[in-house]
Short mmCIF file of C-alpha atoms in Angstrom, two decimals:
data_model
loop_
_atom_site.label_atom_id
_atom_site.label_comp_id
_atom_site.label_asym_id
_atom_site.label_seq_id
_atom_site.Cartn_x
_atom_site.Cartn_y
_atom_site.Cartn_z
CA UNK O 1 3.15 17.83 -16.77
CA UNK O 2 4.67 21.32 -18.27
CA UNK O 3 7.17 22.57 -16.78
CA UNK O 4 7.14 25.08 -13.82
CA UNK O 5 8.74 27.68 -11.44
CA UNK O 6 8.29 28.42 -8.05
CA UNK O 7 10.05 31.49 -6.36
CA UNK O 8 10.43 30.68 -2.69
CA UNK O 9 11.36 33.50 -0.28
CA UNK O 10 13.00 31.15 1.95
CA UNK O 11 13.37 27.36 1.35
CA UNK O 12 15.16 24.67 3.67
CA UNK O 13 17.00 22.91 1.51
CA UNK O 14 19.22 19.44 2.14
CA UNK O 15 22.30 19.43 4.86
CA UNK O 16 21.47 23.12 5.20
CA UNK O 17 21.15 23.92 9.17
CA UNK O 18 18.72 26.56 8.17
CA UNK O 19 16.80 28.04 5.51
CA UNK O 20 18.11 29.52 2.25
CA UNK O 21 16.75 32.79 1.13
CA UNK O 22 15.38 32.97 -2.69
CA UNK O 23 15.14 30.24 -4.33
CA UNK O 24 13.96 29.12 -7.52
CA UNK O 25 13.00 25.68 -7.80
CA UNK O 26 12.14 24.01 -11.10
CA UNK O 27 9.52 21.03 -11.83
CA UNK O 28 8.79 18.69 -14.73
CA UNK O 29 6.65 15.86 -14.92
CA UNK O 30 6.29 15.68 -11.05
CA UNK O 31 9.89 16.09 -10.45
CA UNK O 32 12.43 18.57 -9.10
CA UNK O 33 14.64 19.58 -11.88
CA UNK O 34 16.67 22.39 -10.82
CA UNK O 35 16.89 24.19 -7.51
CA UNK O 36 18.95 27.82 -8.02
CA UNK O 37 19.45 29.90 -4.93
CA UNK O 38 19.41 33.76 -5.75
CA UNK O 39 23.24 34.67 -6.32
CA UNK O 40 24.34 38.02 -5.03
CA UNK O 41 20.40 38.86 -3.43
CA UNK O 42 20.00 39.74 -7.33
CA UNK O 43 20.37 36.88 -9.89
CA UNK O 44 19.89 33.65 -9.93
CA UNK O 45 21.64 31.21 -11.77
CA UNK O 46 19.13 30.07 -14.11
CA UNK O 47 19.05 34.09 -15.24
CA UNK O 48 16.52 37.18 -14.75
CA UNK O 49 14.13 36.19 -17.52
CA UNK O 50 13.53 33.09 -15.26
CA UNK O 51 11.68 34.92 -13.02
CA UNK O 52 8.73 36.14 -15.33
CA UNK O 53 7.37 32.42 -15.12
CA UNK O 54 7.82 31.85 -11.78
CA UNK O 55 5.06 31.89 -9.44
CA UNK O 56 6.49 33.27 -5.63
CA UNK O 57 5.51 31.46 -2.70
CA UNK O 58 5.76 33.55 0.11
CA UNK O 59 7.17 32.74 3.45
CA UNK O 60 9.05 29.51 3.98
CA UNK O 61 9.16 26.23 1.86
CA UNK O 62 9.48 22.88 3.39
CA UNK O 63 9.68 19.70 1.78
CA UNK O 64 6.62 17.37 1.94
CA UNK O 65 6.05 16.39 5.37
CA UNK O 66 5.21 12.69 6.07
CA UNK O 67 2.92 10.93 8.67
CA UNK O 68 4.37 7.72 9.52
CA UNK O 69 1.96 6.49 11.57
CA UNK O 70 -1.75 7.06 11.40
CA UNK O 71 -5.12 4.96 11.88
CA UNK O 72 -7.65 7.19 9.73
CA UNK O 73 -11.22 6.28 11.68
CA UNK O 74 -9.37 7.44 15.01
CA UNK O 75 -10.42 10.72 13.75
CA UNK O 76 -13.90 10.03 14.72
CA UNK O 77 -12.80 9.95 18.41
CA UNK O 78 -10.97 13.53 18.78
CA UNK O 79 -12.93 15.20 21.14
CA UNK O 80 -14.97 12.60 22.47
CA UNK O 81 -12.18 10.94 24.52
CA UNK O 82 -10.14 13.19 26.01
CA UNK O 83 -11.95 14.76 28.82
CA UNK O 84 -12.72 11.58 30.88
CA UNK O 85 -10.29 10.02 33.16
CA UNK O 86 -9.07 6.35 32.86
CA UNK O 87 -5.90 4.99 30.38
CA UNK O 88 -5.07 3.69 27.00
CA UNK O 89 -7.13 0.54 27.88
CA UNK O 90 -10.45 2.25 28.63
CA UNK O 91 -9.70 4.99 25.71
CA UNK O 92 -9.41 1.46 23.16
CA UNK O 93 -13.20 0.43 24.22
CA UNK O 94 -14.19 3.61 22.75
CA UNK O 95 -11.71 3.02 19.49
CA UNK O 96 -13.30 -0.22 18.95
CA UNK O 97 -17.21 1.06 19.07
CA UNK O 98 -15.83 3.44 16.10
CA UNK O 99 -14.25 0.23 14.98
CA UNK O 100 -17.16 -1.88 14.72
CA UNK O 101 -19.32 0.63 12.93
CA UNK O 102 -17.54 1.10 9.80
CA UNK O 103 -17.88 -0.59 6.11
CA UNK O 104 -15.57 0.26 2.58
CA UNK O 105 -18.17 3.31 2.17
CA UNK O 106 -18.19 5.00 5.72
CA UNK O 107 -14.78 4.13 5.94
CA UNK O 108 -13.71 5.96 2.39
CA UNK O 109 -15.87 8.83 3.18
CA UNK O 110 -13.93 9.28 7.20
CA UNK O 111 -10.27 8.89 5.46
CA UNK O 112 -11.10 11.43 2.54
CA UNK O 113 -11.66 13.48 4.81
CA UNK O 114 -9.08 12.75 7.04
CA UNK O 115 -6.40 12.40 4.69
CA UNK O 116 -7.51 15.98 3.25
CA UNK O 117 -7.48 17.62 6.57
CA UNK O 118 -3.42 16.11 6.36
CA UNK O 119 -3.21 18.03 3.25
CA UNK O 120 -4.05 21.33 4.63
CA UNK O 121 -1.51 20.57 7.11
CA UNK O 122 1.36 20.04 5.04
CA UNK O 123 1.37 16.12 5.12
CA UNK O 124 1.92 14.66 1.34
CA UNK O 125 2.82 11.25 2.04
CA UNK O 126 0.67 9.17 5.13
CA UNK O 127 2.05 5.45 6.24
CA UNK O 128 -1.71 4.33 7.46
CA UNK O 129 -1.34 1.19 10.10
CA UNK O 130 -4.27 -0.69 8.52
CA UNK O 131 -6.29 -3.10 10.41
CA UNK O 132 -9.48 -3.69 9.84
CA UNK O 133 -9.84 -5.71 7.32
CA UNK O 134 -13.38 -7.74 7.18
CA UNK O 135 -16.82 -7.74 7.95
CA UNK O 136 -17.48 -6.66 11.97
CA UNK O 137 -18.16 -10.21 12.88
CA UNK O 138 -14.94 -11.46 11.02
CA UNK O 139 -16.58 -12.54 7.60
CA UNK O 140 -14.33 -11.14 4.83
CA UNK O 141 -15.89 -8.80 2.39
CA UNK O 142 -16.32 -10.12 -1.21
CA UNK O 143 -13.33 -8.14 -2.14
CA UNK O 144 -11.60 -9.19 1.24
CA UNK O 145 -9.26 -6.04 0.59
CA UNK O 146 -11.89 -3.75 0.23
CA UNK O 147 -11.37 -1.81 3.25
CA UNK O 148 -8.02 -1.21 2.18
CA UNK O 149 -8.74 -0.40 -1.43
CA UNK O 150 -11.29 2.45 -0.01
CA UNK O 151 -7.63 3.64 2.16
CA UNK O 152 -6.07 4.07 -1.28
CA UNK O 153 -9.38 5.72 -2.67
CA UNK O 154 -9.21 7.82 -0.11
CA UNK O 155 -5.69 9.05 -0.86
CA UNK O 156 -6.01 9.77 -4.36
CA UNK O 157 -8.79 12.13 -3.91
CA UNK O 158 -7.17 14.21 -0.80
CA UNK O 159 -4.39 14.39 -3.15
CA UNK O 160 -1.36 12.71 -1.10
CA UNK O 161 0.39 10.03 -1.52
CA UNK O 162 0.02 6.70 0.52
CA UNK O 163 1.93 3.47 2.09
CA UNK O 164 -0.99 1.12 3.20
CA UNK O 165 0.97 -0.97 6.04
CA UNK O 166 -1.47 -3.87 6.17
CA UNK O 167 -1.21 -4.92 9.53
CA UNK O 168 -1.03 -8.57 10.59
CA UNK O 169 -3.47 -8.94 13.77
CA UNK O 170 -4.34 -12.28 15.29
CA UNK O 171 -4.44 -12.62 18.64
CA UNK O 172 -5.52 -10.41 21.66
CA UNK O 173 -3.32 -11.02 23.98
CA UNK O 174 0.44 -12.35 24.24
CA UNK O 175 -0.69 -15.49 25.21
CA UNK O 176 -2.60 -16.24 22.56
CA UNK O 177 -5.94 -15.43 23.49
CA UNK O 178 -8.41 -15.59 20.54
CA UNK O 179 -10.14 -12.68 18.98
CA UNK O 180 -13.04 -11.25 20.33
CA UNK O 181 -15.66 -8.16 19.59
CA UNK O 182 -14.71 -5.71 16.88
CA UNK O 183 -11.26 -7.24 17.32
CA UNK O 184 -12.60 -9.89 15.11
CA UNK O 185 -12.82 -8.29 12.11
CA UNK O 186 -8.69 -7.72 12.63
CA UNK O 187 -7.47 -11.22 11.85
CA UNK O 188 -6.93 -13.21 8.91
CA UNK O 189 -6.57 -16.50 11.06
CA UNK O 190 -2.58 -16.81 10.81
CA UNK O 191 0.18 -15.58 9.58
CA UNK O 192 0.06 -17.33 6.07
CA UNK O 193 -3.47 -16.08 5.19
CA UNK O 194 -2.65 -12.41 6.29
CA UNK O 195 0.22 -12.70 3.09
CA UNK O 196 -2.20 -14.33 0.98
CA UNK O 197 -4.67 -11.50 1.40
CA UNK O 198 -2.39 -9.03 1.48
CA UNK O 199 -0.33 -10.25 -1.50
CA UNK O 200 -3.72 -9.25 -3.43
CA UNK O 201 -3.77 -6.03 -3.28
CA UNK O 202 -2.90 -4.11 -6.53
CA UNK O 203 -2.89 -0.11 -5.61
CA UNK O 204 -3.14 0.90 -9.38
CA UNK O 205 -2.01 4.03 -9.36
CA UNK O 206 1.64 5.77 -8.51
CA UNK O 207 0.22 7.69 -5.63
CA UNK O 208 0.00 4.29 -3.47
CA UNK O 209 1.99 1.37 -2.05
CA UNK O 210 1.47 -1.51 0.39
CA UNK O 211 3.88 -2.02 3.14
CA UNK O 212 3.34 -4.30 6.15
CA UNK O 213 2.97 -4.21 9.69
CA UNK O 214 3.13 -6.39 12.47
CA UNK O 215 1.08 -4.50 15.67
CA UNK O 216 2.14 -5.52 18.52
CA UNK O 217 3.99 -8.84 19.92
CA UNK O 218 0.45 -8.65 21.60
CA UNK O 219 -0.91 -9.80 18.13
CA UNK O 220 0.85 -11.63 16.48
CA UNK O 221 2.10 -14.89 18.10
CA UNK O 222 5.81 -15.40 18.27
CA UNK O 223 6.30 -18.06 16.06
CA UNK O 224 4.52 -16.30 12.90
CA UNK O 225 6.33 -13.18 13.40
CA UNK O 226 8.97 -14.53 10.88
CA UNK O 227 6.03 -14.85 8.37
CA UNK O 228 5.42 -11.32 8.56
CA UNK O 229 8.95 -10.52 8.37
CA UNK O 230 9.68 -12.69 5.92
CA UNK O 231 7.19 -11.65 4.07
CA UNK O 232 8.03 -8.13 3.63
CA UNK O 233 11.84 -8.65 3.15
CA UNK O 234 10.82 -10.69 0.13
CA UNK O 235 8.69 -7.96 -1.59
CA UNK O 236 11.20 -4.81 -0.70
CA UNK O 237 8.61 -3.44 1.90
CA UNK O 238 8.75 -0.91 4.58
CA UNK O 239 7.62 -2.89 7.92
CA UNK O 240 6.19 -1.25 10.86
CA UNK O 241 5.36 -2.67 14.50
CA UNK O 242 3.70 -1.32 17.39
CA UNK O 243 6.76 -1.71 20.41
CA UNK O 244 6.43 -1.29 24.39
CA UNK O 245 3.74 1.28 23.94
CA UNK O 246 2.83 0.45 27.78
CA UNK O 247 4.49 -1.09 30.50
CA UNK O 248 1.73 -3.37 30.80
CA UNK O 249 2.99 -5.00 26.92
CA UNK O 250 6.38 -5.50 28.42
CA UNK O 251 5.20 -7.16 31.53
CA UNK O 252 3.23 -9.62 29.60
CA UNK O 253 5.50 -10.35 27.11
CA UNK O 254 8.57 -11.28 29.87
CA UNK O 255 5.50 -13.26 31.84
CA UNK O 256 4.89 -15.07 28.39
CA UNK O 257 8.55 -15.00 26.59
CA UNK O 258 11.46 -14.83 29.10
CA UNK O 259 11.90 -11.60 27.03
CA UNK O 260 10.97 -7.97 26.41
CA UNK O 261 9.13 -7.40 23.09
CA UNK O 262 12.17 -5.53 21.16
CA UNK O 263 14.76 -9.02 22.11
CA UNK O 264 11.59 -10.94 20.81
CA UNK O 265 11.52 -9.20 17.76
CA UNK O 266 15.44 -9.41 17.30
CA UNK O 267 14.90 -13.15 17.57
CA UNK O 268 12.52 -13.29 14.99
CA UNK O 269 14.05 -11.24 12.59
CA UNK O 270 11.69 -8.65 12.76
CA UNK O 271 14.19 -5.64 13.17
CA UNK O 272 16.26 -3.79 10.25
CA UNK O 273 16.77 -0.71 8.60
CA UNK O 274 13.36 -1.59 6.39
CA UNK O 275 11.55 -1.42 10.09
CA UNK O 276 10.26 0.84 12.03
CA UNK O 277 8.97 0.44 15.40
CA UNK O 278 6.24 2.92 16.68
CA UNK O 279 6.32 4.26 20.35
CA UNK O 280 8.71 2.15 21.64
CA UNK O 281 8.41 4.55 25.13
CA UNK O 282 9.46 1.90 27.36
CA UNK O 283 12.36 0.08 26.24
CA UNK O 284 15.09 -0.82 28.71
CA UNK O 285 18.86 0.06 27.72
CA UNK O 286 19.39 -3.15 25.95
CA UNK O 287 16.32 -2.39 23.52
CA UNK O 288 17.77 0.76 22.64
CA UNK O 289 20.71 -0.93 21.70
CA UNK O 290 19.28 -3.75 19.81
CA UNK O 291 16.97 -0.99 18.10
CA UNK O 292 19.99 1.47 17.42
CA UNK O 293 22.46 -1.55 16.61
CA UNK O 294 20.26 -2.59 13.54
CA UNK O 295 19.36 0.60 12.22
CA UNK O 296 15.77 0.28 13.24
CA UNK O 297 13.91 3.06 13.12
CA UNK O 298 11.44 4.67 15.49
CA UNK O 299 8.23 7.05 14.80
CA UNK O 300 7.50 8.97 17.84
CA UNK O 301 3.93 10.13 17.92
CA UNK O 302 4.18 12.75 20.94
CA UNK O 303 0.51 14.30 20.67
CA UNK O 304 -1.07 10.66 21.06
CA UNK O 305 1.54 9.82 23.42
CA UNK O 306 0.80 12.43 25.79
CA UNK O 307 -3.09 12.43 25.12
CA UNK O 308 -3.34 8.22 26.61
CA UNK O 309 -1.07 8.77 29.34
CA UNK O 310 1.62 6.32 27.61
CA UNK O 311 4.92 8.59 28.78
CA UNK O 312 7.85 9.68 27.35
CA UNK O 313 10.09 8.18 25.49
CA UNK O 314 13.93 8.45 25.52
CA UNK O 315 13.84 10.48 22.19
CA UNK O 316 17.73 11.49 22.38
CA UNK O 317 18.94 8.25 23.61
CA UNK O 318 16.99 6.43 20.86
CA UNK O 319 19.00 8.88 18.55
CA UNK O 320 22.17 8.51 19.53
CA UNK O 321 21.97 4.56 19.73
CA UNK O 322 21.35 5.24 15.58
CA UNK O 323 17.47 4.69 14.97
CA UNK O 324 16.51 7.43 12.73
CA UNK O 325 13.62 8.90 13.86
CA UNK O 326 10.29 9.64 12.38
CA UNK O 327 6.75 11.45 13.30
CA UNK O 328 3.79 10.24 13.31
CA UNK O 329 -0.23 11.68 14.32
CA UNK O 330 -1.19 8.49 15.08
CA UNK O 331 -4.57 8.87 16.96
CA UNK O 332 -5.04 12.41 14.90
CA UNK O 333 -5.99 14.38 18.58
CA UNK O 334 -4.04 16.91 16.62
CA UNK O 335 -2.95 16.49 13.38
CA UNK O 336 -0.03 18.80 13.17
CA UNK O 337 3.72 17.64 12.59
CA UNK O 338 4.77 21.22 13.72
CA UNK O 339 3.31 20.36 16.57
CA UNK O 340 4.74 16.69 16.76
CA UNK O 341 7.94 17.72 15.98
CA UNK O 342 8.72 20.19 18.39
CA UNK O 343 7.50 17.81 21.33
CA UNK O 344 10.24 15.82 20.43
CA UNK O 345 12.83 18.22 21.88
CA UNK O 346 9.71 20.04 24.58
CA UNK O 347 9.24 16.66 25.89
CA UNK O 348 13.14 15.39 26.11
CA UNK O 349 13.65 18.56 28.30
CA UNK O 350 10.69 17.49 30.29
CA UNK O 351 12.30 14.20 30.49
CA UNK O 352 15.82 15.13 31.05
CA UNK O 353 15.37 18.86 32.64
CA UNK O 354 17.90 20.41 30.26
CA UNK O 355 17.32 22.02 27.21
CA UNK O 356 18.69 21.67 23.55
CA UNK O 357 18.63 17.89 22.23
CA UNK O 358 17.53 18.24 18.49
CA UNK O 359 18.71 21.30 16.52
CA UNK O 360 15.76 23.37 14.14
CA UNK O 361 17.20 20.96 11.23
CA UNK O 362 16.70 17.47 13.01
CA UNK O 363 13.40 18.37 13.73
CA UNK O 364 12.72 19.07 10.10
CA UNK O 365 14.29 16.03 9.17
CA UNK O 366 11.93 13.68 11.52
CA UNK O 367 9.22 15.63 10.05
CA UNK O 368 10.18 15.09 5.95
CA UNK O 369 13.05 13.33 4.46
CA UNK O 370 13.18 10.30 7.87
CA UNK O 371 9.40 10.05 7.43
CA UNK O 372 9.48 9.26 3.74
CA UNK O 373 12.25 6.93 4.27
CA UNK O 374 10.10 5.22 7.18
CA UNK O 375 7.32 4.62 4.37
CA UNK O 376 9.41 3.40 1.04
CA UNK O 377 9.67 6.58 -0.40
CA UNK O 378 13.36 7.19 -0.82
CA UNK O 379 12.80 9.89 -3.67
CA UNK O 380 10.93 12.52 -1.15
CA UNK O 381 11.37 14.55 1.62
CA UNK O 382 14.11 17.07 0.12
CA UNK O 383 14.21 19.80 -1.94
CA UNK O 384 16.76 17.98 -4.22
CA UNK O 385 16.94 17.82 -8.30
CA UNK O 386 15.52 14.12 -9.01
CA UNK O 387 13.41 14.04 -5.96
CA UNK O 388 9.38 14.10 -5.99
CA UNK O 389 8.23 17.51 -6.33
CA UNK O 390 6.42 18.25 -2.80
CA UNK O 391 6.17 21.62 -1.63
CA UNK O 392 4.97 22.89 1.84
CA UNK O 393 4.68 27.01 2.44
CA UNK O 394 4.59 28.14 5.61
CA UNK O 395 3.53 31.68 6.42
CA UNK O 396 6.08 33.44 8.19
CA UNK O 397 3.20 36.53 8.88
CA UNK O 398 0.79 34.98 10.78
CA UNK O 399 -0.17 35.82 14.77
CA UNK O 400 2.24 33.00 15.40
CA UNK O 401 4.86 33.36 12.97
CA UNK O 402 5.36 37.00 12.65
CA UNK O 403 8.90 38.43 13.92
CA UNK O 404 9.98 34.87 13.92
CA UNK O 405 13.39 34.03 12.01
CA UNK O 406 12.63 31.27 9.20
CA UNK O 407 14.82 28.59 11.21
CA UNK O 408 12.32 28.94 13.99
CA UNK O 409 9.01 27.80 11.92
CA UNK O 410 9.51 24.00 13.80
CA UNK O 411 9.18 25.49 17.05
CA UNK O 412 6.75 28.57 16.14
CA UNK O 413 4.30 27.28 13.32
CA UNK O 414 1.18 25.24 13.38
CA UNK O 415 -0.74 23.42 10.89
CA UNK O 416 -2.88 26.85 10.60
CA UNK O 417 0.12 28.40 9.04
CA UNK O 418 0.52 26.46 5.91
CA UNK O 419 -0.89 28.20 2.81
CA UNK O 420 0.64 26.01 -0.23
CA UNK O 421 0.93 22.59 -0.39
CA UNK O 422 2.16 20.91 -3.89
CA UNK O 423 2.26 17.05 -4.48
CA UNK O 424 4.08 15.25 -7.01
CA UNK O 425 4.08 18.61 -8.97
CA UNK O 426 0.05 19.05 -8.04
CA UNK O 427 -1.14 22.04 -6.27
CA UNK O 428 -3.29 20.76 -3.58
CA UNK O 429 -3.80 23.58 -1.44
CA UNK O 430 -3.96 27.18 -2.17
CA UNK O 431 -4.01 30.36 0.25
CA UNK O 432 -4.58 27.60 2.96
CA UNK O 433 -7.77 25.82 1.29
CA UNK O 434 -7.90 22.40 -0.50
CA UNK O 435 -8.85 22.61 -3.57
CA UNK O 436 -10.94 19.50 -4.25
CA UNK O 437 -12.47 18.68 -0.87
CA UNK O 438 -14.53 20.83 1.68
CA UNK O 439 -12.49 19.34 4.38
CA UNK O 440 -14.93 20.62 7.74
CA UNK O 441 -17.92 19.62 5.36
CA UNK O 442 -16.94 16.04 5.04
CA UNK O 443 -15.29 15.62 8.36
CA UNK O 444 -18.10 16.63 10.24
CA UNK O 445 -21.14 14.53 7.95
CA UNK O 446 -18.33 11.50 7.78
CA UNK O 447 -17.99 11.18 11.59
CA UNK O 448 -21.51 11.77 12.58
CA UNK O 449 -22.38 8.93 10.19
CA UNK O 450 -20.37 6.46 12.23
CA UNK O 451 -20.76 8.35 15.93
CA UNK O 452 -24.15 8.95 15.54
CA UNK O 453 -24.25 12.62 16.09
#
């Protein structure tokens, strides 16, 4: 790719514990090359001339935000759950009806659009939790990755980059019960065959990667966690786990194990800096430890948290213990990291009664640079010379925004508010519309093809 300039008016650039005013930032072949703040409010370093070529992006200029944790079909379900009463276990019977009703084509056309609809909200990179794997009754496919493949498919034409965690899932309870229903289609049979499956999987293409992921200690029995594990460590992987999403997982699991699920996953060698485990809202003070102790991280995904009724977890605590942490939309009620990143801090005060736990910068940190990290993707998330070139503009003019100081956009803006979105050195969105997909179009025929309505 040529090379070109972007003139932002404000951009939030690394260490910085707010945004920078005028800057020029530089890109070749997908990369940052130079980033020049304005010297003086006149001229900046790279000289006048410069400017002539640039193209200004109004307002303020993120880096690339990344979704750590999603399931793509959930995005049938917004809407259609939420105004009943009951709790995460009577919201999954409704997940898995959605579940059972997709194939590689339904399910490509639902995450295009999906994944898009990310786009327009700033998301470049998306870690997607990836379970369902075969046939509804179980029977693989004749490409038995060809749900996944249609994941990656998916990606490339929204225009974002993707980590497909392929998620081990073999059992439906802690005690080993088999599985039954749409679960079927989850499992591989053990441990060994999940690798061999997974170890197929070619992406093809620089926009895509395959991680792995464990989902629950529900899942997965204890002695094949080390498989999983194992597995990962062996091919450089990000590794992701469901942990203590409910109280009811950490009942079972000390009824079953002697043991909460985080000390079972220490056992195994599940936990690392290479990990991350998702929720974790109810771990005791030990877990936090154990979790903090070995660099584990955490993605917090506060809009689905709050929307089943899970709780709240000990954000600040899990901080301070040293789990970097991450964001995630998970169940895509809302997909919005503005949103998700400034429940972080609203719900800690909920928590805790006091105010002030994560400054404007941590919460843009959770949202880019931790995220990216939490997926394999060392080289985003910062406005940085060598790093992928992923821009996010946020209007600072909106109904929201306007009067608001730039260092406010994490607790002012929503996904509404971003105009520009550029990906690897792509422009995906422009003046707030994707440019390749007519993202209400496709949501709206994808999902009534597998809701029927």
């Amino acid at each position: 790719m040529p090379l070109t300039r972007w003139l932002a008016e404000y951009a939030w650039l690394p260490d910085h514990a707010e945004p920078t005013p005028e800057v020029l930032i530089e890109v070749e072949d997908g990369r940052i090359t130079a980033v020049a703040p304005l010297v003086g409010g006149g001229t900046p370093t790279a000289g006048v001339e410069v400017l002539r070529d640039a193209t200004r992006l109004p307002g303020l200029t993120l880096p690339g935000l990344a979704n750590a944790h999603s399931h793509a079909f959930h995005r049938a379900l917004r809407g259609r759950t939420q105004g009943g009463r009951g709790d995460f276990w009577s919201w999954r019977d409704v997940m898995y009806d959605v579940a059972a009703r997709l194939d590689p084509d339904s399910y490509l056309a639902l995450a295009r659009a999906a994944y898009a609809e990310m786009a327009l909200a700033g998301i470049t990179c998306v870690g997607e939790f990836h379970y369902l794997h075969h046939g509804p009754d179980g029977t693989p496919y004749a490409d038995p990755n060809a749900m996944g493949a249609a994941l990656i498919e998916a990606a490339a034409h929204a225009g974002i980059r993707l980590t497909l965690l392929d998620t081990c899932y073999l059992t439906a309870t802690v005690d080993g019960a088999p599985l039954v229903g749409a679960q079927r289609r989850f499992g591989d049979g053990d441990a060994l065959r999940w690798a061999e499956r997974v170890s197929a999987i070619a992406p093809g293409n620089d926009h895509a990667r395959v991680g792995a992921a464990i989902h629950s200690v529900r899942a997965v029995p204890a002695e094949q966690l080390a498989t999983v594990a194992g597995w990962a460590d062996r091919n450089g992987v990000p590794l992701h786990v469901h942990l203590s999403e409910q109280p009811a997982e950490n009942d079972a699991c000390r009824a079953v194990h002697g043991c909460t699920p985080t000390r079972l996953l220490a056992d195994h060698g599940v936990l690392g800096p290479h990990t991350t485990a998702v929720h974790a809202t109810h771990p005791t003070s030990a877990d936090l430890a154990l979790l903090g102790e070995s660099r584990t991280g955490i993605c917090l995904c506060p809009t689905t948290e709050r929307d089943l009724a899970d709780g709240i977890g000990p954000a600040r605590r899990m901080a301070e213990a040293g789990s970097p942490l991450s964001l995630g939309s998970d169940s895509h009620a809302v997909i919005d990291l503005f949103e998700d990143a400034r429940a972080v801090e609203l719900d800690e005060r909920l928590r805790t009664r006091r105010r002030g736990h994560f400054t404007p910068a941590d919460l843009c940190a959770a949202a880019t640079v931790a995220g990216h990290a939490a997926l394999g993707w060392g080289d985003a998330g910062r406005l940085a010379v060598g790093d992928r070139a992923d821009l996010v503009t946020v209007r600072l003019d909106s109904a929201r925004t306007a009067g608001v100081p730039p260092v406010g956009a994490f607790h002012a803006a929503t996904a509404a508010d971003v105009r520009h979105v550029v990906v690897d050195g792509r422009t995906v969105v422009a003046d707030g519309r994707h440019l390749t997909v007519d993202v209400p179009t496709e949501l709206r025929d994808a999902i009534e093809a597998v809701t029927n309505r």
